[in-house]
Amino acid sequence: MPGNRQWVLKKRPVGDIAPGDLAFVDAPLRPLEPGEVLVRNVYLSLDPTNRIWMSDQDQYLPPVEVGDVMRGGTIGVVEASRSDRIKEGQVVNAGLSGWQTYSIVHEAMANPVPTLPGVPLTAYMSVLGATGLTAFFGMTDIGRPQPGETVVISAAAGAVGSIAGQIAKLKGARVVGIAGGPAKCAWLTGDLGFDAAIDYKNEDVGAALDRHCPRGIDVNFENVGGEIMDAVIARMNNFSRMPLCGMISSYNSTEPVPGPSDFARVLMRRILIKGFIVIDYLPRAAEGMAELAPWVLEGKIKWKAHVVEGLENAAEAVKRLFTGDHDGKLLVRISPEP
Ligand SMILES: NC(=O)c1ccc[n+]([C@@H]2O[C@H](COP(=O)([O-])OP(=O)(O)OC[C@H]3O[C@@H](n4cnc5c(N)ncnc54)[C@H](OP(=O)(O)O)[C@@H]3O)[C@@H](O)[C@H]2O)c1
């Protein structure tokens, strides 16, 4: 049995993740039980929700306990197997198997990763993984953009937002993205076909929304919350929809998070606001993939991965999600691809 290296939650962060909140430690690997496989993790997904899991706030999964391995999604290669279903050498999605070099996973939680010609492994951690499904179901099941409607997306150049916007374009909507910095905005309008992009770091978001959404807003795919969400809600139309995907602007907050400043508008404009978590849609994953995969293979949906080398850099790298200092779905390469 090889040795294992893990990131363990040492204390709950207060505000931004700080040195000492997580520790990188050596750990022994126990022998496999029947039905289990040993996965050498290749890619770790870093997600904004990692910060929520580090806290003990009321949330959709149990918090990571202090002393436990940090939770995170991985894919990897099976190096030993006591399963009849999963063989050595197979590449599997190991679920939320954690920030560690090796994971011991029950066969029920290890899903073989398909191989599609020309599709890199990183796609299954992004556009053809939970990220793509989040964008797909949030947009099509809750947002339901109609041809000609105006869709606004916050964190639009991010992993989920960039895919959500392209899906709305494929459904015939006008799409306006909100992102930080001229390079990200140029990618949205130049490469992804967004109709407009608003650089929230350098522009007045409300004034820009007035310019780019002259007929108001029909769908707000909300990833950020706070002042950006307020500016969008203030311009939403009658019977508009708001898939509430995330509120990243508040994940490091040490104060209670206020709701929309003009909540009465939700009533006056009869706005549908629906929070959702991608795990609710996993029973419908095949349905989502049946629509998403052809778009990706035909180049109708573009995506990027930002890969940080080395598990030892994970605790520093996860902070990039909160500064925007990454270009695409943030991943860590833990070990070489097979
Ligand atoms: N509901 C679900 O099941 C589900 C699943 C996955 C993700 N999510 C949510 O979706 C959102 C995006 O996640 P992702 O994985 O795709 O990450 P991501 O968008 O690739 O990265 C996060 C981005 O958020 C933006 N951001 C961070 N702090 C901000 C702030 N204070 N104000 C404005 N923008 C800020 C940054 O973009 P800029 O460079 O543009 O500032 C950053 O690049 C998050 O809220 C996440 O929690 C929800």
Coordinates of C-alpha atoms and ligand atoms in Angstrom, one line a residue:
M1 CA 0.0 0.0 0.0
P2 CA 1.3 3.5 -0.9
G3 CA 1.3 6.3 1.7
N4 CA -1.4 9.0 1.5
R5 CA -1.2 12.8 1.8
Q6 CA -4.3 14.8 2.8
W7 CA -5.5 18.3 3.6
V8 CA -7.3 18.2 6.9
L9 CA -9.5 20.9 8.3
K10 CA -7.7 22.1 11.5
K11 CA -10.1 25.0 12.4
R12 CA -13.0 26.8 10.8
P13 CA -12.0 29.9 8.9
V14 CA -13.1 33.2 10.1
G15 CA -13.5 35.4 7.0
D16 CA -11.0 34.5 4.3
I17 CA -9.3 31.1 4.5
A18 CA -6.0 31.7 6.5
P19 CA -2.8 29.8 7.0
G20 CA -3.4 27.1 9.7
D21 CA -7.1 26.6 8.9
L22 CA -6.0 23.5 6.8
A23 CA -3.0 21.3 7.3
F24 CA -1.2 19.0 4.8
V25 CA -0.5 15.8 6.5
D26 CA 0.7 12.2 5.9
A27 CA -1.7 9.4 6.6
P28 CA -1.6 5.7 6.4
L29 CA -3.9 3.8 4.0
R30 CA -5.9 0.9 5.4
P31 CA -6.4 -2.4 3.5
L32 CA -9.4 -2.5 1.2
E33 CA -12.7 -4.1 2.4
P34 CA -14.8 -6.2 -0.1
G35 CA -16.5 -4.0 -2.7
E36 CA -13.9 -1.2 -2.2
V37 CA -11.4 0.3 -4.7
L38 CA -8.3 2.3 -4.1
V39 CA -8.3 5.4 -6.3
R40 CA -5.1 7.4 -7.1
N41 CA -6.6 10.8 -7.5
V42 CA -5.7 12.7 -10.7
Y43 CA -7.8 15.8 -10.6
L44 CA -9.4 17.6 -7.6
S45 CA -12.2 20.1 -8.2
L46 CA -11.9 23.3 -6.2
D47 CA -15.3 24.9 -5.7
P48 CA -16.7 28.0 -4.0
T49 CA -18.8 25.7 -1.9
N50 CA -15.6 24.4 -0.3
R51 CA -15.7 27.5 1.9
I52 CA -19.3 26.7 2.9
W53 CA -18.3 23.2 3.9
M54 CA -15.5 24.5 6.0
S55 CA -18.0 26.5 8.1
D56 CA -20.6 25.2 10.5
Q57 CA -23.4 27.3 9.1
D58 CA -26.7 25.7 8.2
Q59 CA -26.0 24.1 4.8
Y60 CA -27.1 21.4 2.3
L61 CA -24.6 18.8 3.4
P62 CA -23.1 18.2 6.9
P63 CA -20.2 20.5 7.5
V64 CA -16.7 19.0 7.2
E65 CA -15.8 18.2 10.8
V66 CA -12.6 19.8 12.3
G67 CA -10.0 17.0 12.0
D68 CA -11.5 15.5 8.9
V69 CA -10.1 15.3 5.4
M70 CA -11.4 18.3 3.4
R71 CA -14.3 17.3 1.2
G72 CA -13.9 17.7 -2.6
G73 CA -14.7 16.0 -5.9
T74 CA -12.1 13.9 -7.6
I75 CA -11.5 11.7 -10.6
G76 CA -8.7 9.2 -10.6
V77 CA -7.3 5.8 -11.6
V78 CA -8.2 2.6 -9.8
E79 CA -4.9 1.1 -8.5
A80 CA -6.4 -1.8 -6.5
S81 CA -9.8 -3.3 -6.5
R82 CA -11.9 -5.6 -4.4
S83 CA -14.9 -4.9 -6.6
D84 CA -16.4 -7.2 -9.3
R85 CA -17.6 -4.1 -11.1
I86 CA -14.7 -1.7 -11.1
K87 CA -11.3 -3.0 -12.4
E88 CA -7.7 -1.9 -11.9
G89 CA -6.7 0.8 -14.4
Q90 CA -10.2 2.2 -14.8
V91 CA -10.7 5.9 -14.6
V92 CA -13.5 6.7 -12.2
N93 CA -15.3 9.7 -10.8
A94 CA -14.7 9.1 -7.1
G95 CA -17.4 11.4 -5.9
L96 CA -16.7 13.7 -3.0
S97 CA -13.7 11.6 -2.0
G98 CA -11.6 14.4 -0.6
W99 CA -8.4 16.5 -0.9
Q100 CA -6.0 13.6 -0.8
T101 CA -3.7 11.7 -3.1
Y102 CA -5.5 8.4 -2.6
S103 CA -9.1 7.6 -1.7
I104 CA -10.7 4.4 -0.7
V105 CA -14.1 4.4 -2.3
H106 CA -17.0 1.8 -2.3
E107 CA -17.8 0.6 -5.7
A108 CA -21.3 2.2 -5.4
M109 CA -19.6 5.6 -5.3
A110 CA -17.1 5.1 -8.1
N111 CA -18.5 5.8 -11.5
P112 CA -16.4 4.9 -14.6
V113 CA -15.6 8.0 -16.6
P114 CA -16.6 7.6 -20.3
T115 CA -14.0 8.2 -23.0
L116 CA -15.2 10.4 -25.9
P117 CA -12.8 11.1 -28.7
G118 CA -11.0 14.4 -28.4
V119 CA -12.5 15.1 -24.9
P120 CA -9.8 15.6 -22.2
L121 CA -10.2 14.2 -18.7
T122 CA -10.6 17.8 -17.4
A123 CA -13.9 18.1 -19.2
Y124 CA -15.5 15.5 -16.9
M125 CA -14.5 17.8 -14.0
S126 CA -16.2 20.8 -15.7
V127 CA -18.5 21.0 -18.6
L128 CA -19.3 17.3 -18.7
G129 CA -19.4 17.1 -14.9
A130 CA -21.3 18.7 -12.0
T131 CA -20.4 22.2 -13.3
G132 CA -22.1 21.6 -16.7
L133 CA -25.1 20.0 -15.0
T134 CA -25.5 23.0 -12.6
A135 CA -25.5 25.4 -15.5
F136 CA -27.8 23.2 -17.6
F137 CA -30.5 22.5 -15.0
G138 CA -30.4 25.9 -13.4
M139 CA -30.9 27.5 -16.8
T140 CA -33.3 25.1 -18.5
D141 CA -35.4 23.9 -15.6
I142 CA -35.7 27.1 -13.6
G143 CA -34.6 30.0 -15.9
R144 CA -36.4 28.6 -18.9
P145 CA -35.2 31.4 -21.3
Q146 CA -37.5 32.0 -24.3
P147 CA -36.2 33.2 -27.7
G148 CA -35.7 37.0 -27.6
E149 CA -35.8 37.2 -23.8
T150 CA -33.0 38.9 -21.9
V151 CA -30.8 36.8 -19.6
V152 CA -28.3 38.2 -17.1
I153 CA -25.6 36.1 -15.5
S154 CA -23.3 37.0 -12.7
A155 CA -19.8 35.5 -12.3
A156 CA -20.4 35.0 -16.0
A157 CA -16.8 34.2 -17.0
G158 CA -16.6 31.5 -14.3
A159 CA -17.0 27.8 -14.7
V160 CA -20.8 27.6 -14.2
G161 CA -21.7 31.1 -15.5
S162 CA -19.9 30.7 -18.8
I163 CA -21.7 27.5 -19.6
A164 CA -25.1 28.8 -18.4
G165 CA -24.7 31.8 -20.7
Q166 CA -24.0 29.7 -23.8
I167 CA -27.0 27.5 -23.0
A168 CA -29.2 30.6 -22.9
K169 CA -27.8 31.7 -26.3
L170 CA -28.5 28.2 -27.7
K171 CA -32.1 28.7 -26.5
G172 CA -32.3 31.9 -28.4
A173 CA -32.0 34.5 -25.6
R174 CA -30.1 37.7 -25.5
V175 CA -27.4 37.2 -22.9
V176 CA -25.6 39.8 -20.8
G177 CA -22.7 38.6 -18.5
I178 CA -21.3 40.4 -15.5
A179 CA -17.6 39.6 -14.8
G180 CA -14.5 41.1 -13.3
G181 CA -12.0 42.7 -15.7
P182 CA -11.7 43.5 -19.4
A183 CA -10.1 40.2 -20.4
K184 CA -12.9 38.1 -19.0
C185 CA -15.5 40.4 -20.5
A186 CA -13.8 40.2 -23.9
W187 CA -13.8 36.4 -23.7
L188 CA -17.6 36.5 -23.1
T189 CA -18.5 38.7 -26.1
G190 CA -15.6 37.7 -28.4
D191 CA -15.4 34.0 -28.0
L192 CA -18.6 32.8 -26.3
G193 CA -21.1 34.9 -28.2
F194 CA -22.6 36.9 -25.3
D195 CA -24.4 40.0 -26.5
A196 CA -22.8 42.2 -23.9
A197 CA -20.6 42.0 -20.9
I198 CA -20.4 44.3 -17.9
D199 CA -17.1 44.7 -16.0
Y200 CA -18.3 45.1 -12.4
K201 CA -14.8 46.0 -11.2
N202 CA -14.6 49.0 -13.5
E203 CA -18.2 50.0 -14.3
D204 CA -21.4 51.0 -12.6
V205 CA -23.4 47.8 -12.9
G206 CA -26.8 49.4 -12.6
A207 CA -26.1 52.0 -15.4
A208 CA -24.6 49.3 -17.6
L209 CA -27.7 47.0 -17.1
D210 CA -29.9 50.0 -18.1
R211 CA -27.8 50.3 -21.3
H212 CA -27.6 46.6 -22.2
C213 CA -31.1 45.5 -21.1
P214 CA -33.5 48.2 -22.5
R215 CA -36.5 45.8 -22.2
G216 CA -35.7 44.7 -18.7
I217 CA -34.4 41.3 -17.5
D218 CA -36.4 38.1 -17.9
V219 CA -33.9 35.6 -16.3
N220 CA -31.2 36.3 -13.7
F221 CA -28.8 33.3 -13.3
E222 CA -27.5 34.4 -9.9
N223 CA -24.0 33.3 -8.8
V224 CA -22.9 36.3 -6.7
G225 CA -25.6 37.9 -4.5
G226 CA -25.1 41.2 -2.7
E227 CA -25.0 44.5 -4.6
I228 CA -24.8 42.8 -8.0
M229 CA -27.9 40.8 -7.3
D230 CA -29.7 43.9 -6.0
A231 CA -28.9 45.8 -9.2
V232 CA -30.2 43.0 -11.4
I233 CA -33.4 42.4 -9.3
A234 CA -34.2 46.1 -9.6
R235 CA -34.5 45.6 -13.4
M236 CA -36.3 42.3 -13.5
N237 CA -39.6 42.1 -15.5
N238 CA -43.0 40.8 -14.6
F239 CA -43.0 36.9 -14.3
S240 CA -39.2 36.8 -14.6
R241 CA -37.2 33.9 -13.2
M242 CA -34.1 33.7 -11.0
P243 CA -32.3 30.4 -10.6
L244 CA -30.3 31.1 -7.4
C245 CA -27.2 29.1 -8.0
G246 CA -24.7 30.8 -5.6
M247 CA -23.9 33.8 -3.5
I248 CA -20.1 33.8 -3.6
S249 CA -19.8 37.4 -2.5
S250 CA -20.9 36.3 1.0
Y251 CA -19.1 33.0 1.5
N252 CA -16.3 34.7 3.5
S253 CA -18.6 37.0 5.3
T254 CA -18.5 37.1 9.1
E255 CA -21.8 39.0 9.3
P256 CA -25.4 37.7 8.7
V257 CA -26.1 37.9 4.9
P258 CA -28.9 40.3 4.0
G259 CA -31.5 39.4 1.4
P260 CA -32.4 41.5 -1.6
S261 CA -32.6 45.2 -0.6
D262 CA -35.9 45.6 -2.5
F263 CA -37.7 42.3 -1.6
A264 CA -41.1 43.9 -2.3
R265 CA -40.1 43.9 -6.0
V266 CA -40.3 40.1 -6.0
L267 CA -44.0 40.5 -5.2
M268 CA -44.7 43.4 -7.4
R269 CA -43.0 41.8 -10.5
R270 CA -44.1 38.2 -9.5
I271 CA -40.5 37.0 -9.8
L272 CA -39.8 33.3 -9.3
I273 CA -36.7 32.9 -7.2
K274 CA -35.6 29.3 -6.7
G275 CA -32.5 28.1 -5.0
F276 CA -31.1 24.9 -6.3
I277 CA -28.2 22.5 -5.6
V278 CA -26.9 20.3 -8.4
I279 CA -27.1 17.2 -6.3
D280 CA -30.9 17.5 -6.5
Y281 CA -30.6 17.0 -10.2
L282 CA -28.2 14.0 -10.2
P283 CA -31.1 11.5 -10.9
R284 CA -31.6 13.5 -14.1
A285 CA -27.9 13.6 -15.0
A286 CA -28.2 11.4 -18.1
E287 CA -31.0 13.7 -19.5
G288 CA -28.7 16.7 -19.0
M289 CA -25.7 15.0 -20.5
A290 CA -27.7 13.9 -23.5
E291 CA -28.2 17.6 -24.4
L292 CA -24.9 19.0 -23.2
A293 CA -22.4 16.4 -24.6
P294 CA -23.4 17.0 -28.3
W295 CA -23.1 20.8 -27.8
V296 CA -19.6 20.3 -26.4
L297 CA -18.5 17.8 -29.1
E298 CA -19.8 20.1 -31.8
G299 CA -18.0 23.1 -30.3
K300 CA -21.2 24.9 -29.6
I301 CA -20.3 25.2 -25.9
K302 CA -16.7 26.3 -25.1
W303 CA -15.1 25.9 -21.8
K304 CA -11.7 26.3 -20.1
A305 CA -9.9 24.6 -17.2
H306 CA -7.4 26.4 -14.9
V307 CA -5.2 23.6 -13.6
V308 CA -2.9 24.2 -10.6
E309 CA -0.1 21.6 -10.2
G310 CA 0.2 19.7 -7.0
L311 CA -2.1 18.8 -4.1
E312 CA 0.2 20.7 -1.8
N313 CA -1.0 23.9 -3.5
A314 CA -4.7 23.3 -3.0
A315 CA -5.3 25.4 0.1
E316 CA -3.7 28.4 -1.5
A317 CA -5.3 27.8 -4.9
V318 CA -8.9 27.6 -3.5
K319 CA -8.6 31.3 -2.6
R320 CA -8.4 32.2 -6.3
L321 CA -12.2 31.6 -6.5
F322 CA -12.8 34.6 -4.3
T323 CA -10.4 37.0 -6.1
G324 CA -11.2 35.8 -9.6
D325 CA -7.5 35.0 -10.2
H326 CA -8.2 32.0 -12.4
D327 CA -9.2 31.4 -16.0
G328 CA -11.8 28.6 -16.2
K329 CA -12.9 25.8 -14.0
L330 CA -10.4 25.6 -11.1
L331 CA -8.8 22.2 -10.7
V332 CA -5.7 20.7 -9.0
R333 CA -3.7 18.1 -10.8
I334 CA -2.7 15.7 -8.0
S335 CA -1.0 13.0 -10.1
P336 CA -0.3 12.4 -13.8
E337 CA -3.1 11.4 -16.1
P338 CA -3.0 7.7 -17.0
Ligands
LIG1 N1 -26.1 25.4 -6.8 C1 -25.2 24.6 -7.1 O1 -25.3 23.4 -7.1 C2 -23.8 25.1 -7.5 C3 -22.8 24.3 -8.1 C4 -21.6 24.9 -8.5 C5 -21.4 26.2 -8.2 N2 -22.4 26.9 -7.6 C6 -22.2 28.4 -7.4 O2 -22.0 29.0 -8.6 C7 -21.1 30.1 -8.5 C8 -20.0 30.0 -9.4 O3 -19.2 28.9 -9.1 P1 -18.1 28.3 -10.0 O4 -17.7 26.9 -9.5 O5 -18.5 28.4 -11.4 O6 -16.9 29.2 -9.8 P2 -16.3 30.3 -10.8 O7 -17.4 31.2 -11.3 O8 -15.4 29.6 -11.8 O9 -15.3 31.1 -9.8 C9 -15.9 32.1 -8.9 C10 -16.0 33.5 -9.5 O10 -16.8 34.3 -8.8 C11 -16.5 35.6 -9.0 N3 -16.5 36.3 -7.7 C12 -15.9 35.9 -6.5 N4 -16.1 36.8 -5.6 C13 -16.9 37.8 -6.1 C14 -17.5 38.9 -5.6 N5 -17.4 39.3 -4.3 N6 -18.3 39.7 -6.4 C15 -18.4 39.3 -7.7 N7 -17.9 38.2 -8.3 C16 -17.2 37.4 -7.5 C17 -15.1 35.6 -9.6 O11 -15.2 36.0 -10.9 P3 -14.8 37.4 -11.5 O12 -13.4 37.3 -12.0 O13 -15.7 37.7 -12.6 O14 -14.8 38.4 -10.4 C18 -14.6 34.2 -9.5 O15 -13.8 33.8 -10.6 C19 -20.7 30.2 -7.0 O16 -21.6 31.0 -6.3 C20 -21.0 28.7 -6.5 O17 -21.2 28.6 -5.2 C21 -23.5 26.4 -7.3

